[in-house]
CSV table of C-alpha atoms in Angstrom, one decimal:
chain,number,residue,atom,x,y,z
A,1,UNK,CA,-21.0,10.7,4.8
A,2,UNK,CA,-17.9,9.0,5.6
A,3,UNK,CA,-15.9,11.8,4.3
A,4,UNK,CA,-15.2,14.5,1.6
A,5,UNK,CA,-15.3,13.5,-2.1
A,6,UNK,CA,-11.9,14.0,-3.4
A,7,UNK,CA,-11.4,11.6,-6.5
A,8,UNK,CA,-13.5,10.0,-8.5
A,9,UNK,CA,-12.1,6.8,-11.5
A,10,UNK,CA,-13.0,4.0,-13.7
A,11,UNK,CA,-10.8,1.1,-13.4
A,12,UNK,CA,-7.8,0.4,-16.5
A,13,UNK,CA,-7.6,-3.2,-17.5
A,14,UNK,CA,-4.4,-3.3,-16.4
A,15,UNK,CA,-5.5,-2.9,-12.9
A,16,UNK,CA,-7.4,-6.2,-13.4
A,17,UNK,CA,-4.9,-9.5,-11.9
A,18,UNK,CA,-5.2,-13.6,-12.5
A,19,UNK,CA,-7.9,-13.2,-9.5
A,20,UNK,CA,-10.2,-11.4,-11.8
A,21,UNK,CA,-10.5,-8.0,-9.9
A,22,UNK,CA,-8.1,-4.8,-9.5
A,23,UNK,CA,-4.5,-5.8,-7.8
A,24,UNK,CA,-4.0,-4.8,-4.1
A,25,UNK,CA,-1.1,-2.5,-5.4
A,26,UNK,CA,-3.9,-0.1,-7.8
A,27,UNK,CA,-6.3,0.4,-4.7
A,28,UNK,CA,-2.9,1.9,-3.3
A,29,UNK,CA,-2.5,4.0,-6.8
A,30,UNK,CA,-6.3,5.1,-6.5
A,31,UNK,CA,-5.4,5.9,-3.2
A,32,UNK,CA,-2.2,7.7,-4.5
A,33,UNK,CA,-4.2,9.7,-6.9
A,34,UNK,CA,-6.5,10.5,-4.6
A,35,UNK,CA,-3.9,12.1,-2.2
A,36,UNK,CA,-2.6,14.1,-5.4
A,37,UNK,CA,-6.5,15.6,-5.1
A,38,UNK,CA,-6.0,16.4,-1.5
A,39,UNK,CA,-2.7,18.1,-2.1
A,40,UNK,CA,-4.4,20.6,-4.9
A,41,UNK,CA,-7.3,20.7,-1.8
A,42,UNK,CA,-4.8,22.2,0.5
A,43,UNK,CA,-2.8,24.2,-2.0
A,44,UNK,CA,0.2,21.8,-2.5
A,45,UNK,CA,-0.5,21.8,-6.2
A,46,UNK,CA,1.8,22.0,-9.0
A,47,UNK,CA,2.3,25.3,-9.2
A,48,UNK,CA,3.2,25.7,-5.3
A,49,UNK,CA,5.6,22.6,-6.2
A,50,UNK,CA,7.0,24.2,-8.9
A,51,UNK,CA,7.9,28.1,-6.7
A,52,UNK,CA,8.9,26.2,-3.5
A,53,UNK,CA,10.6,23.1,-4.6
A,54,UNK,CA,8.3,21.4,-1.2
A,55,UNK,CA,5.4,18.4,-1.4
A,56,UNK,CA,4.9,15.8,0.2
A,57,UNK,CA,6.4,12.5,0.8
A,58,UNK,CA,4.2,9.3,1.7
A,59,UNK,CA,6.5,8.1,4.7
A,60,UNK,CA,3.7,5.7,5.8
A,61,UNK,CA,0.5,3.5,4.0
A,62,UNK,CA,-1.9,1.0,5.4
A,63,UNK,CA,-4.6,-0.1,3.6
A,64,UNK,CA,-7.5,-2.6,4.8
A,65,UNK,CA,-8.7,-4.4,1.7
A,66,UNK,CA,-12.4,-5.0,2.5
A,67,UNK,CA,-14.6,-5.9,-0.9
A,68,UNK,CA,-13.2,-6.8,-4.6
A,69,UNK,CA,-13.3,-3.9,-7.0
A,70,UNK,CA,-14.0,-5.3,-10.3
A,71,UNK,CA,-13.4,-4.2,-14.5
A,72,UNK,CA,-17.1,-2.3,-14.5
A,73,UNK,CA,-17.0,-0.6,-11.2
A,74,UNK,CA,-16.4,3.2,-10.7
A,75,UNK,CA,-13.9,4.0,-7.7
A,76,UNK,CA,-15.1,7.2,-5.0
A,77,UNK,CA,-12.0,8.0,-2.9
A,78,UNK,CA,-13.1,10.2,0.3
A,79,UNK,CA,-10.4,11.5,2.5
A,80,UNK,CA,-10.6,12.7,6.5
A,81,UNK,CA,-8.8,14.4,8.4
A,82,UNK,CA,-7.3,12.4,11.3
A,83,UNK,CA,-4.1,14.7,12.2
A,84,UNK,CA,-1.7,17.4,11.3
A,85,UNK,CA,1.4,18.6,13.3
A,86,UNK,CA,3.8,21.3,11.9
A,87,UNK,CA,5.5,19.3,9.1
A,88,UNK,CA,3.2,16.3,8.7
A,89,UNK,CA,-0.7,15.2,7.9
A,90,UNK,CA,-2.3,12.0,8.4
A,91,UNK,CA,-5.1,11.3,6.8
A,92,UNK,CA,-7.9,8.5,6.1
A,93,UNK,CA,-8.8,7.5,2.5
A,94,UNK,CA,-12.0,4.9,1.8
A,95,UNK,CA,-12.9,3.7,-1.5
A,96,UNK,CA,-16.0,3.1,-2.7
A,97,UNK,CA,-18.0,1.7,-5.6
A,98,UNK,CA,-20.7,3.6,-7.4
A,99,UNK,CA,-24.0,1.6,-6.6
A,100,UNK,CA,-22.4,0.0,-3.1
A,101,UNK,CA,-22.9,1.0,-0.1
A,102,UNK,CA,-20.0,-0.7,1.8
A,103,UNK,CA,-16.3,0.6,1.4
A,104,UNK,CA,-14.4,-1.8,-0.6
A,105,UNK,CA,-11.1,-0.4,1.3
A,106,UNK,CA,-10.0,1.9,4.0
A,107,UNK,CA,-6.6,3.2,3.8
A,108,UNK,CA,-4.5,5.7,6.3
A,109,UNK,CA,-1.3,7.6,5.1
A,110,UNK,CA,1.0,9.6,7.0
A,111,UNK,CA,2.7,12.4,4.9
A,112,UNK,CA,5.4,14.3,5.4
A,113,UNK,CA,6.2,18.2,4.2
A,114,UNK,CA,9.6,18.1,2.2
A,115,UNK,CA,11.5,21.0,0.5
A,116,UNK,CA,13.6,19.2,-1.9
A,117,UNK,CA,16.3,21.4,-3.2
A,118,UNK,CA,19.3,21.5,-2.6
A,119,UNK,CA,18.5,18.2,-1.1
A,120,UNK,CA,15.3,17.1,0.3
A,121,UNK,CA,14.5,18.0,3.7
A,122,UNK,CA,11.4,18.1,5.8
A,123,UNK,CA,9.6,21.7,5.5
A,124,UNK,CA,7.4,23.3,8.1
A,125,UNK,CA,3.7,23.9,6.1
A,126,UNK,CA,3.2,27.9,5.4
A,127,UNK,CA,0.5,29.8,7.2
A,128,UNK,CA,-1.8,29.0,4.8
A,129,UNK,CA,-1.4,25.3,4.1
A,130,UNK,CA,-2.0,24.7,7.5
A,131,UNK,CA,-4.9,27.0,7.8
A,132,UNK,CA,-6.6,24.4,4.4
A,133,UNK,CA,-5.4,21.8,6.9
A,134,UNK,CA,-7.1,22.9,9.6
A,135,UNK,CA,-10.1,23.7,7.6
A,136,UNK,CA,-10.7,20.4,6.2
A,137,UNK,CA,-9.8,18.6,9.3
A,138,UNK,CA,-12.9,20.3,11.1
A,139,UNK,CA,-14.8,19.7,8.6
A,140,UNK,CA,-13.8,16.0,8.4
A,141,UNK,CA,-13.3,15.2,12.0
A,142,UNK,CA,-17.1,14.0,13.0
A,143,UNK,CA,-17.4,12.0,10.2
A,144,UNK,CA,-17.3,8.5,10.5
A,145,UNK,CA,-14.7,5.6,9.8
A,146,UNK,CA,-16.4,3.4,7.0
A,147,UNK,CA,-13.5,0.4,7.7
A,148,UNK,CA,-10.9,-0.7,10.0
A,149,UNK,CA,-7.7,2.3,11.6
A,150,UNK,CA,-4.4,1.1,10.8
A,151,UNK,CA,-3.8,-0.9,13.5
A,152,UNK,CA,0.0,-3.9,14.1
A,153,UNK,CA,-0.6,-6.2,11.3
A,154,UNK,CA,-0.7,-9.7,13.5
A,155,UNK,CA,-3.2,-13.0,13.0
A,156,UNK,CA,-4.7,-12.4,16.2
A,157,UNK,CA,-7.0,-9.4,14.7
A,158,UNK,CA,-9.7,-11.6,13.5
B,1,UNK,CA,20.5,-11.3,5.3
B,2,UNK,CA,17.4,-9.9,6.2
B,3,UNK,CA,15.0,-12.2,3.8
B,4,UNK,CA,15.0,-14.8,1.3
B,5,UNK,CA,15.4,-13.3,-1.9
B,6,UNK,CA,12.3,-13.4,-3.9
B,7,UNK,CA,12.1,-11.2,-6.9
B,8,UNK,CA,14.2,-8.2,-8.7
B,9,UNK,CA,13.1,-5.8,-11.0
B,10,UNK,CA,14.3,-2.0,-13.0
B,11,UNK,CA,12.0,0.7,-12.5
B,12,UNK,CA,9.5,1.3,-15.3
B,13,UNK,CA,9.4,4.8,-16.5
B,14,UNK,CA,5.7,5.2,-15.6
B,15,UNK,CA,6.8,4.5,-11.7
B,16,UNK,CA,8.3,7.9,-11.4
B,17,UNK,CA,6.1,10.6,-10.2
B,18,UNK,CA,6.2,14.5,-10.2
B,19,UNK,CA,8.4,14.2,-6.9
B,20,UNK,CA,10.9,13.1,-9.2
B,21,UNK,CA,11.3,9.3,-7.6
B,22,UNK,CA,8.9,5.9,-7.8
B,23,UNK,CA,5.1,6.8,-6.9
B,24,UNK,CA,4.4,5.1,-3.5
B,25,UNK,CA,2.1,2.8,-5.4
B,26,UNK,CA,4.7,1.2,-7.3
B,27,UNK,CA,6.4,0.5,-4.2
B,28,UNK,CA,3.4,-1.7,-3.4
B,29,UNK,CA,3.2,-2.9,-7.2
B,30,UNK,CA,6.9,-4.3,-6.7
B,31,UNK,CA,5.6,-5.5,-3.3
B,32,UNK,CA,2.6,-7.3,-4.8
B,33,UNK,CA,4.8,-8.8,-7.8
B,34,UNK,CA,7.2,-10.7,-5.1
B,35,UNK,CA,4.0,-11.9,-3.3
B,36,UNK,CA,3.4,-13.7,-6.9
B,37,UNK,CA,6.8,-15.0,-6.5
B,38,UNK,CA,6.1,-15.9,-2.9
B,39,UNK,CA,3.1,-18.0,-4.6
B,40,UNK,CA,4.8,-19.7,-6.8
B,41,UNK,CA,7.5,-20.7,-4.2
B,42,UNK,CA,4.7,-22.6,-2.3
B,43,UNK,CA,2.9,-23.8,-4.9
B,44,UNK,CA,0.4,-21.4,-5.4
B,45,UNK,CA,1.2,-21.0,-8.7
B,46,UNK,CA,-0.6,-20.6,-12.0
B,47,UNK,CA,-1.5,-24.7,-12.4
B,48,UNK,CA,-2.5,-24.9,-8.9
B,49,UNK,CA,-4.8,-21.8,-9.0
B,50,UNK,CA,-6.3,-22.9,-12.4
B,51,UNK,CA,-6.9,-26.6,-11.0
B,52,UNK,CA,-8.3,-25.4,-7.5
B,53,UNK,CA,-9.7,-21.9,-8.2
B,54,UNK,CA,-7.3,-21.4,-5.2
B,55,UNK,CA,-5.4,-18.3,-4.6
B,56,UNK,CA,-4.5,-15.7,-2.1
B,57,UNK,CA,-6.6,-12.2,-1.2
B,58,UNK,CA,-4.5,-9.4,-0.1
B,59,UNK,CA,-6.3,-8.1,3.3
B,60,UNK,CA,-4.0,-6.1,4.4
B,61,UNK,CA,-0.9,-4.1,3.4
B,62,UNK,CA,1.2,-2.1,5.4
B,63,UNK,CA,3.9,0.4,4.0
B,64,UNK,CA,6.9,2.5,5.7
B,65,UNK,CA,8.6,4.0,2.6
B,66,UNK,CA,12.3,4.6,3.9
B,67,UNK,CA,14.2,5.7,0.9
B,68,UNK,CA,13.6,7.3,-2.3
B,69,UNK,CA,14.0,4.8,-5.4
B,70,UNK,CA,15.0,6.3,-8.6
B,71,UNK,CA,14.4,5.6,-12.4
B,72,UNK,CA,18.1,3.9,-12.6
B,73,UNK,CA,17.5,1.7,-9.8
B,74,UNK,CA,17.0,-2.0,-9.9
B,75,UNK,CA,15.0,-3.6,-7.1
B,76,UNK,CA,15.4,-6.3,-4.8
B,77,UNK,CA,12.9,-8.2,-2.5
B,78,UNK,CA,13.3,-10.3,0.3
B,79,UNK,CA,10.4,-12.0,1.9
B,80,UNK,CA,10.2,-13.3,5.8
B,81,UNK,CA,7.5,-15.3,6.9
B,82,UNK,CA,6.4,-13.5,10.5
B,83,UNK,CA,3.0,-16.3,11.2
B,84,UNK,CA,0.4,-18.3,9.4
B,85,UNK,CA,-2.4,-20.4,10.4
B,86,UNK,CA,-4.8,-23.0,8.4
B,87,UNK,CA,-5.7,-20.4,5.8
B,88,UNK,CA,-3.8,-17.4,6.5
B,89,UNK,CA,0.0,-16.2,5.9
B,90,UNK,CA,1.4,-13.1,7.4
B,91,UNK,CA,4.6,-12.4,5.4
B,92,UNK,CA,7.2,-9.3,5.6
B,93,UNK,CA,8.3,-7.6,2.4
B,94,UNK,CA,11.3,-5.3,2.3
B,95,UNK,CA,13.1,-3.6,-0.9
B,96,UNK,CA,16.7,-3.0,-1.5
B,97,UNK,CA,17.7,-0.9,-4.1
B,98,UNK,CA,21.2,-2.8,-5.9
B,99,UNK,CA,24.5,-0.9,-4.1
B,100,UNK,CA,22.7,0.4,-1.2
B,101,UNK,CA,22.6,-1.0,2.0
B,102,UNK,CA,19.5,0.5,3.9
B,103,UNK,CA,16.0,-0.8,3.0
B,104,UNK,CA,14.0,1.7,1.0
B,105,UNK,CA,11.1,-0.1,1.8
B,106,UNK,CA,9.5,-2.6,4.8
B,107,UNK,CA,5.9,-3.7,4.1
B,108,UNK,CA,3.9,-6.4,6.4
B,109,UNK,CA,0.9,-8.5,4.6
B,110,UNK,CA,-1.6,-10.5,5.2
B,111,UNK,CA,-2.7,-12.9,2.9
B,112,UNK,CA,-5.7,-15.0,2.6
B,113,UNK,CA,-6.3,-18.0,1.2
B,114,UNK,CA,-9.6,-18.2,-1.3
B,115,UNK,CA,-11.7,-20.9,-2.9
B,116,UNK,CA,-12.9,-18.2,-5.7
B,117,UNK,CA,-16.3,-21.1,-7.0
B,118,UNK,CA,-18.4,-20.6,-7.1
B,119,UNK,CA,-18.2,-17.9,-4.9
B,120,UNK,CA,-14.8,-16.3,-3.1
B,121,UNK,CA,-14.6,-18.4,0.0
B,122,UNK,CA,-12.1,-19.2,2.8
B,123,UNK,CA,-10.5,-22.6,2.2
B,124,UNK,CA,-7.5,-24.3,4.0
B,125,UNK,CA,-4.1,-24.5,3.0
B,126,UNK,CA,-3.6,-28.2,1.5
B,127,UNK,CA,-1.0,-29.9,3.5
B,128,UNK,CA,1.3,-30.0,0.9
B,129,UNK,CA,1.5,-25.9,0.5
B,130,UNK,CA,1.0,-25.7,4.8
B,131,UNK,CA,4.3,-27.7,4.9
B,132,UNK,CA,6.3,-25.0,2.3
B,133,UNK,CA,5.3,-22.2,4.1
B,134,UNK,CA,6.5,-23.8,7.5
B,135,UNK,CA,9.8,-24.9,5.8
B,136,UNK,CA,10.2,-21.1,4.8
B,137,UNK,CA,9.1,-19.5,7.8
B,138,UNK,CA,11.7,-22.0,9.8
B,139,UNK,CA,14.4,-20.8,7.0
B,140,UNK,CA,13.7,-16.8,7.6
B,141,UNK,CA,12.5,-17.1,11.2
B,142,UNK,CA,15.5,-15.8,12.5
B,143,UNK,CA,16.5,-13.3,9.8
B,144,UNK,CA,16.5,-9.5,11.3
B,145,UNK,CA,14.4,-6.8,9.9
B,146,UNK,CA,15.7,-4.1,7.9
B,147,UNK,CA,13.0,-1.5,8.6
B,148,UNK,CA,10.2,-1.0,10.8
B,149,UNK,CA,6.8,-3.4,11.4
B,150,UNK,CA,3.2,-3.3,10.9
B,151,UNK,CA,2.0,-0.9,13.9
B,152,UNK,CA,-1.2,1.6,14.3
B,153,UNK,CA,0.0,4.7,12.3
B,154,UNK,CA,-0.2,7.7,14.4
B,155,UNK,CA,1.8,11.5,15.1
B,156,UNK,CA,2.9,10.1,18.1
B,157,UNK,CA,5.4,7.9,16.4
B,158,UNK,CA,8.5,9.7,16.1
């Protein structure tokens, strides 16, 4: 398993573009979702939102775009762990379609812990938080990269 | 100026999520709506993808989401060619939100160019479309950056 479960969709017909399958910018939205998923995971759900006034802010996203998803297809977002310091958690996302055994993308996000009121400002994560981080990252961390890391954008890669 | 002007938009009310400011996905949805602009600016257009089957594959996108954008914002995007080659086009994206003066956004793509029949394959750039994206990378060649580049996502970085 290339990592834990976390979100499962069909695809709108408004995800569908001129080229016939789902725009790069919905993978990123599937991946978005899909990170919503991880934050109810870890406990950053709407409830802790709503007491603290802290979530978390997507300061980086890199996604690899590696198969075309198309109308009929059924998207399986799994997430690993790849690293997690006091304020911040970086994690891998793949999608796959049901029936396909390749990843159609692989996707890394780095995110950042913010309180926002009075005005937003990076958080450490409570004890507990990063205790779910922890968690998941061990059990994530032997399981294996289905695509390409992030990695400089540049023509000589391939 | 840090990019040739490529495409504007408001902010739909669907973009906002529960933090309150535009979804990171709808920063790569205005993203991948000035990389149709970018098209038709070099004559990938509509006509020329209906007549060739032509077009451009997203293969990778790369996000550093600097500022919040808000539901009264309106959007601009400027585009810098940073390399292409016979079939591929590696093209900077960054957003400006009207009356600010900081990029809220800087995105790196790369871009692929597709015969899609009668099955998706690689095909050169025609000469005519290989000399408009050398005549805008010479016009944005020297235009500065407004946020940060394409580089392997890790802790480490700041």
């Amino acid at each position: 398993m290339s990592g834990l479960v976390i979100y499962r969709t069909p695809i709108a017909p408004e995800w569908i573009d001129y080229n016939g399958h789902v725009r790069d910018a919905y993978y990123a939205l599937i991946t978005s979702y899909a990170v919503d998923r991880l934050m109810d995971h870890l406990g950053i759900d709407a409830r802790y939102r709503e007491q603290t006034t802290c979530t978390l802010y997507t300061v980086e996203m890199h996604t690899h775009y590696l198969r075309e998803i198309g109308a009929r297809d059924t998207v399986e977002a799994r997430v690993r762990i790849l690293g997690a310091d006091g304020k911040r958690l970086h994690a891998a996302l793949e999608l796959f379609c049901d029936g396909k055994p390749d990843a159609a993308a692989s996707c890394e996000v780095m995110l950042l812990h913010i309180r926002q009121n009075p005005t937003p400002r990076t958080a450490p994560f409570p004890e507990k938080i990063a205790a779910a981080i922890a968690e998941l990252r061990r059990m994530t961390a032997a399981m294996t990269a289905a695509g390409p890391g992030s990695r400089r954008i540049e023509l000589g890669n391939r």
